[in-house]
XYZ file of C-alpha atoms in Angstrom:
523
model
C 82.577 118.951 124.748
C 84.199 116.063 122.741
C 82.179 115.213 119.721
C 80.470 111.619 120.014
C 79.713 109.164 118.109
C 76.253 108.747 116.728
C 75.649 105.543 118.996
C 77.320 107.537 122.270
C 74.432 110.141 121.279
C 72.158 107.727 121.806
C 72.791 106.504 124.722
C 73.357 110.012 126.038
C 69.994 111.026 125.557
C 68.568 108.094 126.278
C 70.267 108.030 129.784
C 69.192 111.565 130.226
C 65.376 110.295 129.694
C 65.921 107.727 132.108
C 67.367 109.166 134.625
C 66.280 112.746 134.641
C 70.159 113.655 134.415
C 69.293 117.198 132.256
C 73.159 118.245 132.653
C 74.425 116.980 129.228
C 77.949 117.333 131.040
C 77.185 115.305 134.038
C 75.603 113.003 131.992
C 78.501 112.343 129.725
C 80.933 112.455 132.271
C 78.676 109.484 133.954
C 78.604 107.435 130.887
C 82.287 107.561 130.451
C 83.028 106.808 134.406
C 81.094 103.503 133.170
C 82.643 103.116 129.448
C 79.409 104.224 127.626
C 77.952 100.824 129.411
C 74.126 102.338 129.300
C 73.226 99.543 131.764
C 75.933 99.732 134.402
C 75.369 103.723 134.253
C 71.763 103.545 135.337
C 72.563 100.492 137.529
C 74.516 102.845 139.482
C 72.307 105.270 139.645
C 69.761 102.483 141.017
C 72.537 101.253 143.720
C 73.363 104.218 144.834
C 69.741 105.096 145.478
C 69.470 101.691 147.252
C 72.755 102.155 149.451
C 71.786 106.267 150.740
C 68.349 104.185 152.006
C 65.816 105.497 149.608
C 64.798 102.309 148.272
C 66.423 99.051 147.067
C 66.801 98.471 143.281
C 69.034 96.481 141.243
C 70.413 96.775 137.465
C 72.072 94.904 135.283
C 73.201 94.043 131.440
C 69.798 95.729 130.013
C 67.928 93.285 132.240
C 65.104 96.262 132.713
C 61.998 94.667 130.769
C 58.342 94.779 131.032
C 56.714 91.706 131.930
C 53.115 90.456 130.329
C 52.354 88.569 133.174
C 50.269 85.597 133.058
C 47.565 85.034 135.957
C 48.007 82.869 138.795
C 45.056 82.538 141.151
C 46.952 80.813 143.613
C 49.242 82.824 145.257
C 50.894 83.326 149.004
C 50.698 86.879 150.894
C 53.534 88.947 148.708
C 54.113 91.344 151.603
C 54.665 88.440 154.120
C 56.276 86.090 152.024
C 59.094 88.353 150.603
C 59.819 89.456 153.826
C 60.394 86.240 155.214
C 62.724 85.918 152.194
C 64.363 88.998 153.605
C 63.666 90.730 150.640
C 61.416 94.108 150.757
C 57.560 94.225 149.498
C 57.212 94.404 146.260
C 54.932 97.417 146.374
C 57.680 99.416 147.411
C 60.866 98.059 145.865
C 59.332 97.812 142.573
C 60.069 99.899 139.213
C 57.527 99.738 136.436
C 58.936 99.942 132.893
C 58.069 99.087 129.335
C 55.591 102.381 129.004
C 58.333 104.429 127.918
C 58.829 105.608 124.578
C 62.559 104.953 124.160
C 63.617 101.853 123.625
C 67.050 100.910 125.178
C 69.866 100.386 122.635
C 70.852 97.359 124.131
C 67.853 95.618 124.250
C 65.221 96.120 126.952
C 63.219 98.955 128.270
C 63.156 101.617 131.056
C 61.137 103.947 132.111
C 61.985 107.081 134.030
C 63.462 106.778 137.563
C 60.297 106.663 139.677
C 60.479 108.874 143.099
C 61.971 106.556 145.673
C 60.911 108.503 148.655
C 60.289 105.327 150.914
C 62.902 106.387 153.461
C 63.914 102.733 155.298
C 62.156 99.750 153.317
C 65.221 97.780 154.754
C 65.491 99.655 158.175
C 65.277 96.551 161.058
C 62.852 98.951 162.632
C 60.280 99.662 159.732
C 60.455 96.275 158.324
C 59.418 95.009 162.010
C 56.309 97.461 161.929
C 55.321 95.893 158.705
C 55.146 92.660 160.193
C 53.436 93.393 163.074
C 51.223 95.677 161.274
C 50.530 92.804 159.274
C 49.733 90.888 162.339
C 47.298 93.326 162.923
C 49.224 94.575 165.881
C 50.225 98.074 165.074
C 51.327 100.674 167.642
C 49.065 102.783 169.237
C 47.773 106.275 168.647
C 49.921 107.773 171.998
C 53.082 106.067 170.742
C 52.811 107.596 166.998
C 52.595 111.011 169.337
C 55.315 110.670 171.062
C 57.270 109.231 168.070
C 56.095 111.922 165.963
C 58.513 114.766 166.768
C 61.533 112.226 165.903
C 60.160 110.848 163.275
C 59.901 114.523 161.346
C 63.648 115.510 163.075
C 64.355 112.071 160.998
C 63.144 112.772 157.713
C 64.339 116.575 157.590
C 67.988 115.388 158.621
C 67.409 112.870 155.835
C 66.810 115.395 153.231
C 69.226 117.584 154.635
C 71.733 114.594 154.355
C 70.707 113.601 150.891
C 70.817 117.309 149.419
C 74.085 118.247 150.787
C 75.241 114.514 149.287
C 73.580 115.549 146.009
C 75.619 119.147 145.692
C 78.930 117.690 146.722
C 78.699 114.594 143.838
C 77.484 117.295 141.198
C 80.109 119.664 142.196
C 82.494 117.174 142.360
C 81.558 115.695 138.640
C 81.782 119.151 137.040
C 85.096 119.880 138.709
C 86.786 116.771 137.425
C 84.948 117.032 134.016
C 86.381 120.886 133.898
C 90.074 119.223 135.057
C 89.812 116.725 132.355
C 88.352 119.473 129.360
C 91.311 121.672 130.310
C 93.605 118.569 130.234
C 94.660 118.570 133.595
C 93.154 115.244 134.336
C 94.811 112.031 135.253
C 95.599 109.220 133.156
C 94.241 108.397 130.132
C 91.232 106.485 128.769
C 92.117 103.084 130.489
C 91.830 105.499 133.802
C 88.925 106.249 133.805
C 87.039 103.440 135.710
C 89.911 103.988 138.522
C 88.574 107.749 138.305
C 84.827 106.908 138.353
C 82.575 109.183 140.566
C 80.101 106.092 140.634
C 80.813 102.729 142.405
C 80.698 99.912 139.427
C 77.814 96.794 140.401
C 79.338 93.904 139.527
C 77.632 92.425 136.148
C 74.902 90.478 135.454
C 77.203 87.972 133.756
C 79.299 87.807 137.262
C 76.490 87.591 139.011
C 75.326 84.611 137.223
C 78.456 82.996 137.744
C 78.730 83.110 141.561
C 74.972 82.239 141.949
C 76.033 78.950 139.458
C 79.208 78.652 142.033
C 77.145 78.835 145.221
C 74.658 76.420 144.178
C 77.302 73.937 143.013
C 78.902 74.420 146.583
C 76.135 74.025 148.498
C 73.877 71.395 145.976
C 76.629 69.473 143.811
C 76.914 69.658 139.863
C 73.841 67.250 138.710
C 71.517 70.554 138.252
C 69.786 72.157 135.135
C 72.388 73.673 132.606
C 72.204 77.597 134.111
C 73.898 80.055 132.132
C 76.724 82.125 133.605
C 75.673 84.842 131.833
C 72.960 87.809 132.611
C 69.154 87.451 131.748
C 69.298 89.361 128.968
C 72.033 87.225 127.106
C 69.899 84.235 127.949
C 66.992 85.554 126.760
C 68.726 86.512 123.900
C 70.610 82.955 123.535
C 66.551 81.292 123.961
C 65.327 83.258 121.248
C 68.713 82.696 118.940
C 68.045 78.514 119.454
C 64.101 78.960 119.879
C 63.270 77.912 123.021
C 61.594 79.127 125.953
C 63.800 80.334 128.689
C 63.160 78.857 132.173
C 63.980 81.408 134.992
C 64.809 80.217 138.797
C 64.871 82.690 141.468
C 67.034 81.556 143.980
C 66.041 82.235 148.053
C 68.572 80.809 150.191
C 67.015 81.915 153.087
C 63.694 80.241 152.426
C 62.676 77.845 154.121
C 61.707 75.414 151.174
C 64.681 76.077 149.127
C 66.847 73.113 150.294
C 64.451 71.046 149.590
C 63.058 71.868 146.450
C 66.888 72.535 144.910
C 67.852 68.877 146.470
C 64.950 66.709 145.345
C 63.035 68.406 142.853
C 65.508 70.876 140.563
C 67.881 68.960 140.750
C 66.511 65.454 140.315
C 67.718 63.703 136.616
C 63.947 64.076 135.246
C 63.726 67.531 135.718
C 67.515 68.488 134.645
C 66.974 66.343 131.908
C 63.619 67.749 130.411
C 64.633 71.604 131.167
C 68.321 70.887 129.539
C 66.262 69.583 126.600
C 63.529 71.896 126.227
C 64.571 75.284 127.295
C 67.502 77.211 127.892
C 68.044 78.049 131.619
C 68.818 80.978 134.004
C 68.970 80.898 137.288
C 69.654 84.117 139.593
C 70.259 84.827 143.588
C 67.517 86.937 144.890
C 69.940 88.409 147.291
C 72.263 89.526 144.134
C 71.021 93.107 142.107
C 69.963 91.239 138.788
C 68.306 88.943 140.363
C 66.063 90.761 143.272
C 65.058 92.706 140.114
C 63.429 89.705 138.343
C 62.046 88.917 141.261
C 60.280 92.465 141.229
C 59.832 91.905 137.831
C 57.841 88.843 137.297
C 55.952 89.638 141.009
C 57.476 86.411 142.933
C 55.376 86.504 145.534
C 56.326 82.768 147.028
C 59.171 80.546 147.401
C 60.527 78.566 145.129
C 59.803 80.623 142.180
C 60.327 79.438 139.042
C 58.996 81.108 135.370
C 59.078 80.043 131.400
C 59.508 83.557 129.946
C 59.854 84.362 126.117
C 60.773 87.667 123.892
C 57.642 89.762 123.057
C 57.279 92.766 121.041
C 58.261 96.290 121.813
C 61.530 95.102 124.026
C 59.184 92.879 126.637
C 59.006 89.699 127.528
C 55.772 87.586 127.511
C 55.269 85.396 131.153
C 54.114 82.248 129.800
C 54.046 80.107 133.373
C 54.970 81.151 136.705
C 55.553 77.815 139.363
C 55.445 79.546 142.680
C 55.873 77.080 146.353
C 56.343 73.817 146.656
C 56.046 71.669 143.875
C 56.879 68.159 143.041
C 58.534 66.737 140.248
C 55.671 65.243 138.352
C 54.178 68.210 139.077
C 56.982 70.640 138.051
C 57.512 68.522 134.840
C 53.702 68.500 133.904
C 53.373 72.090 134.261
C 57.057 72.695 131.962
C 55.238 70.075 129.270
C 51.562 71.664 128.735
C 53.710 75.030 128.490
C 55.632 72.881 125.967
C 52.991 71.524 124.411
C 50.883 74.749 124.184
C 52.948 77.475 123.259
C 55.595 75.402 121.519
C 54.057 76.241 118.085
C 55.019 79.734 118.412
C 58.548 78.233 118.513
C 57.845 76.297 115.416
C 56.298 78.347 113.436
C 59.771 80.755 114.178
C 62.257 78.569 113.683
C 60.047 77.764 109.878
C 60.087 81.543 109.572
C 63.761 81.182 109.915
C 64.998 78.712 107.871
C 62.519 80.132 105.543
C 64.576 83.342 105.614
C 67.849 81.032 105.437
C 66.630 79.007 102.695
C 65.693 82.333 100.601
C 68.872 83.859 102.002
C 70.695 81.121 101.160
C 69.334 81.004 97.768
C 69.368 84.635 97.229
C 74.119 84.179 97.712
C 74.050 80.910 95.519
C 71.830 83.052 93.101
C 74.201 86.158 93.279
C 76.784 83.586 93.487
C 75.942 82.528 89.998
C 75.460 85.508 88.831
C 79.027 87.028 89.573
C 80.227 83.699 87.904
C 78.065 84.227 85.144
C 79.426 87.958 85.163
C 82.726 86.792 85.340
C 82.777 84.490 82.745
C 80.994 87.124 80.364
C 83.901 89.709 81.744
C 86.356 86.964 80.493
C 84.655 85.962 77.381
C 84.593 89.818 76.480
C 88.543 90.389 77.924
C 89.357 87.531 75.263
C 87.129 88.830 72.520
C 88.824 92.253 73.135
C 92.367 90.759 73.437
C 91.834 88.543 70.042
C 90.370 91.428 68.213
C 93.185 93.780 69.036
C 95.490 91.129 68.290
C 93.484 90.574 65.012
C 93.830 94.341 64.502
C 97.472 94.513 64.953
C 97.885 91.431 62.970
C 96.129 93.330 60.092
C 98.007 96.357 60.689
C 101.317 94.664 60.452
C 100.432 92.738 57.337
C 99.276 96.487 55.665
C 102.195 97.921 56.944
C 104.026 94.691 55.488
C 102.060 95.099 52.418
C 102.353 98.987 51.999
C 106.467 98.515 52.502
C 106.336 95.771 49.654
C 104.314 97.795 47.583
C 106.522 100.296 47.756
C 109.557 98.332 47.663
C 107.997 97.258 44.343
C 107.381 100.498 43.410
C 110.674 101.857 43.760
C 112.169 98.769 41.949
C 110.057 99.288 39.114
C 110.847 102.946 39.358
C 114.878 102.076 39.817
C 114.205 99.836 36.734
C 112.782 102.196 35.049
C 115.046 104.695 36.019
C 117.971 101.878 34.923
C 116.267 100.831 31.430
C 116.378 104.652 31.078
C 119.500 105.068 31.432
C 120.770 102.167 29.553
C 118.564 102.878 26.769
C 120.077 107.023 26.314
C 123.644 105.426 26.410
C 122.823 103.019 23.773
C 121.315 105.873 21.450
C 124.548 108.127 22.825
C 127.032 105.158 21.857
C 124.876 104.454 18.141
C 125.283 107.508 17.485
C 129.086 107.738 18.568
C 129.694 104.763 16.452
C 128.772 106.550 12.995
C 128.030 104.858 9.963
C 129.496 100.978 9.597
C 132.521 100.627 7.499
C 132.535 99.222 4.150
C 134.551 95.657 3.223
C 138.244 96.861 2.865
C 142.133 95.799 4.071
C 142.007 97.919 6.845
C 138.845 97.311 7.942
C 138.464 94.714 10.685
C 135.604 92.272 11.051
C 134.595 92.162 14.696
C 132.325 88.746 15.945
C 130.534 89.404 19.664
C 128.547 86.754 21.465
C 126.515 88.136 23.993
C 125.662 86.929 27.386
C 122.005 85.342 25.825
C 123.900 83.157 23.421
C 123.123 86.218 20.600
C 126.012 86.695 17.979
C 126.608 90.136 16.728
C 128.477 91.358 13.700
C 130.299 94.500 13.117
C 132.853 96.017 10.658
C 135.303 98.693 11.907
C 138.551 100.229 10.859
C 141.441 98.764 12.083
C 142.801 101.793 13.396
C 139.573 102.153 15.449
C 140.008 101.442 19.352
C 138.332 98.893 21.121
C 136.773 101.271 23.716
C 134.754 101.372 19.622
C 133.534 97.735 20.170
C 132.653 98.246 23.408
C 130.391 101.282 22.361
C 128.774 98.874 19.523
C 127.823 96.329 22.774
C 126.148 99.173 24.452
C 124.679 100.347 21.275
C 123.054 96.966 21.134
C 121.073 96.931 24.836
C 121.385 93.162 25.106
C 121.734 92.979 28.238
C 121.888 95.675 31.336
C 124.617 94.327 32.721
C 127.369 97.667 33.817
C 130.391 96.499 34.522
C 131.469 93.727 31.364
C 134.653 92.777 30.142
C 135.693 91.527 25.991
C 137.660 88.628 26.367
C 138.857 86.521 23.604
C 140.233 82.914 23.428
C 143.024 80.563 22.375
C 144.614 82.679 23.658
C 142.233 84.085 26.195
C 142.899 87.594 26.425
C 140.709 90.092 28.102
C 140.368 93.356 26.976
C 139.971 95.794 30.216
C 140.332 99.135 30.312
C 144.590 99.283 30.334
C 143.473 98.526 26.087
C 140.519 100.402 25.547
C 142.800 103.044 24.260
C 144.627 100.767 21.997
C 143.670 100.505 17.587
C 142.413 96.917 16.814
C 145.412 96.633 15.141
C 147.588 97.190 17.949
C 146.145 94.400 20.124
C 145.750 92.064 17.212
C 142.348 91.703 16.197
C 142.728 93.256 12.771
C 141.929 91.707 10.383
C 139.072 89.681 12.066
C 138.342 88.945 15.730
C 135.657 86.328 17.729
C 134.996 87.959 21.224
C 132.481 87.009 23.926
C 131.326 89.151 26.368
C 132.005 88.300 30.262
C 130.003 90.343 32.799
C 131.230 91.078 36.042
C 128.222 91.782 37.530
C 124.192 92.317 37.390
């Protein structure tokens, strides 16, 4: 078996409580012939009960509810009555509910499928025995002898009839449930009402419209405001807008029904104040949905008409029932002292409600403000985070920044070093290359430097000395760390690079006394 859903359970086993179905298979193969419709499914059930002869019951859109019924001293003969409404006692056409212990998922109650044993409630023949026995002119004791044989040959083809009925729709189900588990079916899920074993009752919704139809046809449009939907939706629809829902049960047949529809229902007052005050359903007693109101709320007399609320536990509380002929004023003072006396259960609902609005209300603007409250922290602390990473790789850049200077300066200082170092060996390497200074003499040539500062430095050397010589005495000195230098002299200026460094001072003619300034090339 196909695994179901949690809610399909439900209705499953509920089904199989109602009806007495114990064949899980059957069952499930009637709920889907009905598209898990709980209330069509045990409609059908009820109809098809109602069209073999074993007693008349319709179903409809969860419309199976208990009734607290109000009292109502004056009443007409129920057994007479109905059946000059053409509709069958209500002794033996009605099913009690509401005792049950499962609730229906849809809303409503049942109970389980009473015996309906009552072979020809709407048989011509018994229903004219019931009115003459009601008459008080029953047939006689030699007539119920001679009809005796038949009537036993009657009920034993009867049971014969319904068993062999019985075995061929349960055979039948399992074979097309086997067909369909070993995929040899027909069509697929949009099929399956074209394959159902059970004939579908029309709704309580369609019901409601033709009765809304017929009375338009046959009374005009200026009526109360009927729903075209089943009773349970307008109960439903009373209790979502907190009024009491009105209930008319429609007898065409009846011999006050033109009347009362003509000059009383339909008359502005009444349309008005019921528009106003209640929302209203009205159903044909000749329909399924609504013969079973009328078993429901005991309509004994014609025109019937009912306020009816939601009570606890899935019923529904009778709060007036109108029964015969009534006159407007009549009609509407009845419909206002129901108005007037049970309209503070209403009120005190509908406070209960926007009670539970207001708080619900304020409950979403108080989580409202809290998630903006949230948010705004989440955004305050997305910002704190983004400005203190920021700040962090700021501050990371300006150590990195400061670490690279730091060691920039470091290895400048260390290259300085490193330079001064160096500059300072050559000097001592080039004073000590120089020897000891020359003494005043003819061939000894006074040499005059200037340095780069503005610092004049004297020297004596021999004039057969070189001037690579004078540029050791420069170095010798440290002046100035200047490399790369040049000894130029002037008037004329004459430089003395390195094609002369090999030459005497006497050669290039410096001897006996020179002025030369130093010119550096570069830092």
């Amino acid at each position: 078996m196909t695994s179901l859903s949690r809610d399909n359970e439900e209705k499953l086993a509920w089904f199989q409580d109602v009806t007495g179905v114990l064949d899980s298979s059957l069952a499930t193969q009637i709920m889907e012939a009905h598209g898990w419709n709980l209330d069509t499914a045990v409609n059908s059930l009820v109809e098809g009960v109602n069209n073999t002869g074993t007693g008349s019951m319709g179903n409809s859109s969860g419309d199976a509810l208990g009734v607290e019924q109000a009292s109502d001293s004056s009443r007409w003969d129920p057994t007479a009555e109905r059946l000059n409404s053409g509709l069958p006692s209500t002794r033996d056409a009605e099913l009690f509910i509401g005792s049950h212990g499962r609730g229906h998922p849809d809303g409503g109650s049942y109970e389980r499928l009473r015996n309906y044993d009552r072979l020809g409630d709407f048989d011509d023949s018994n229903r004219i025995e019931r009115i003459a026995q009601h008459n008080g002119q029953g047939p006689g004791i030699a007539w119920q002898l001679v009809t005796l044989p038949f009537s036993m040959i009657r009920g034993g083809y009867n049971l014969m009839y319904g068993a062999v009925g019985l075995g061929i729709w349960v055979a039948g189900g399992m074979i097309s449930y086997s067909l369909g588990a070993l995929g040899l079916g027909v069509g697929v899920a949009g099929d399956r009402r074209s394959r159902s074993l059970l004939p579908m009752p029309p709704s309580g919704a369609s019901e409601a419209s033709a009765f809304v139809r017929n009375f338009e046809r046959e009374y005009g449009e200026n009526h109360p405001n009927f729903q075209a939907i089943s009773f349970m939706e307008a109960l439903r629809r009373a209790e979502q807008q907190y009024k009491f829902l009105f209930v008319y049960l429609h007898a065409p047949d009846h011999a006050n029904t033109p009347s009362f529809c003509e000059s009383i229902l339909c008359s502005p007052a009444v349309s008005e104040f019921v528009n106003e005050n209640f929302v209203v359903w009205g159903g044909d007693v000749r329909a399924s949905e609504g013969f079973q109101m009328s078993n429901r709320l005991k309509a004994s007399t014609f025109p019937f008409c009912a306020v009816v609320t939601a009570s606890s536990n899935q019923r529904i509380a009778l709060l007036q029932q109108i029964e015969g002929p009534k006159s407007a004023t009549e009609l509407l003072a009845m419909l206002q002292r129901v108005v007037e006396e049970q309209g503070a259960v209403l009120v005190a609902a509908r406070v209960e409600e926007e009670e539970r609005q207001l708080n619900r209300r304020l409950r979403e603007e108080q989580d409202a403000a809290y998630q903006a409250a949230l948010q705004a922290d989440q955004e305050r602390e997305r910002r704190r985070q983004e400005e203190a990473e920021r700040a962090a790789r700021e501050a990371e850049e300006a150590e990195r920044k400061k670490r690279e200077e730091e060691e920039a300066t470091a290895r400048a200082a260390r290259e300085a070093a490193e330079k001064a170092a160096e500059l300072e060996r050559r000097r001592q390497e080039k004073a000590i290359s120089l020897g000891a200074e020359p003494a005043k003499a003819p061939d000894v040539t006074q040499v005059l430097v200037r340095l780069p500062n503005g610092e004049r430095k004297e020297r004596r050397f021999y004039s057969t000395d070189v001037v690579r010589k004078v540029y050791d005495y420069v170095d010798s000195l440290g002046s100035f760390d200047a490399v790369s230098y040049s000894l130029v002299s002037n008037f004329p200026r004459t430089v003395y690079g390195p094609e002369k460094l090999d030459l005497s001072l006497k050669e290039t003619g410096l001897h006996p006394h020179a002025s030369l300034f130093v010119e550096v090339e570069d830092n």
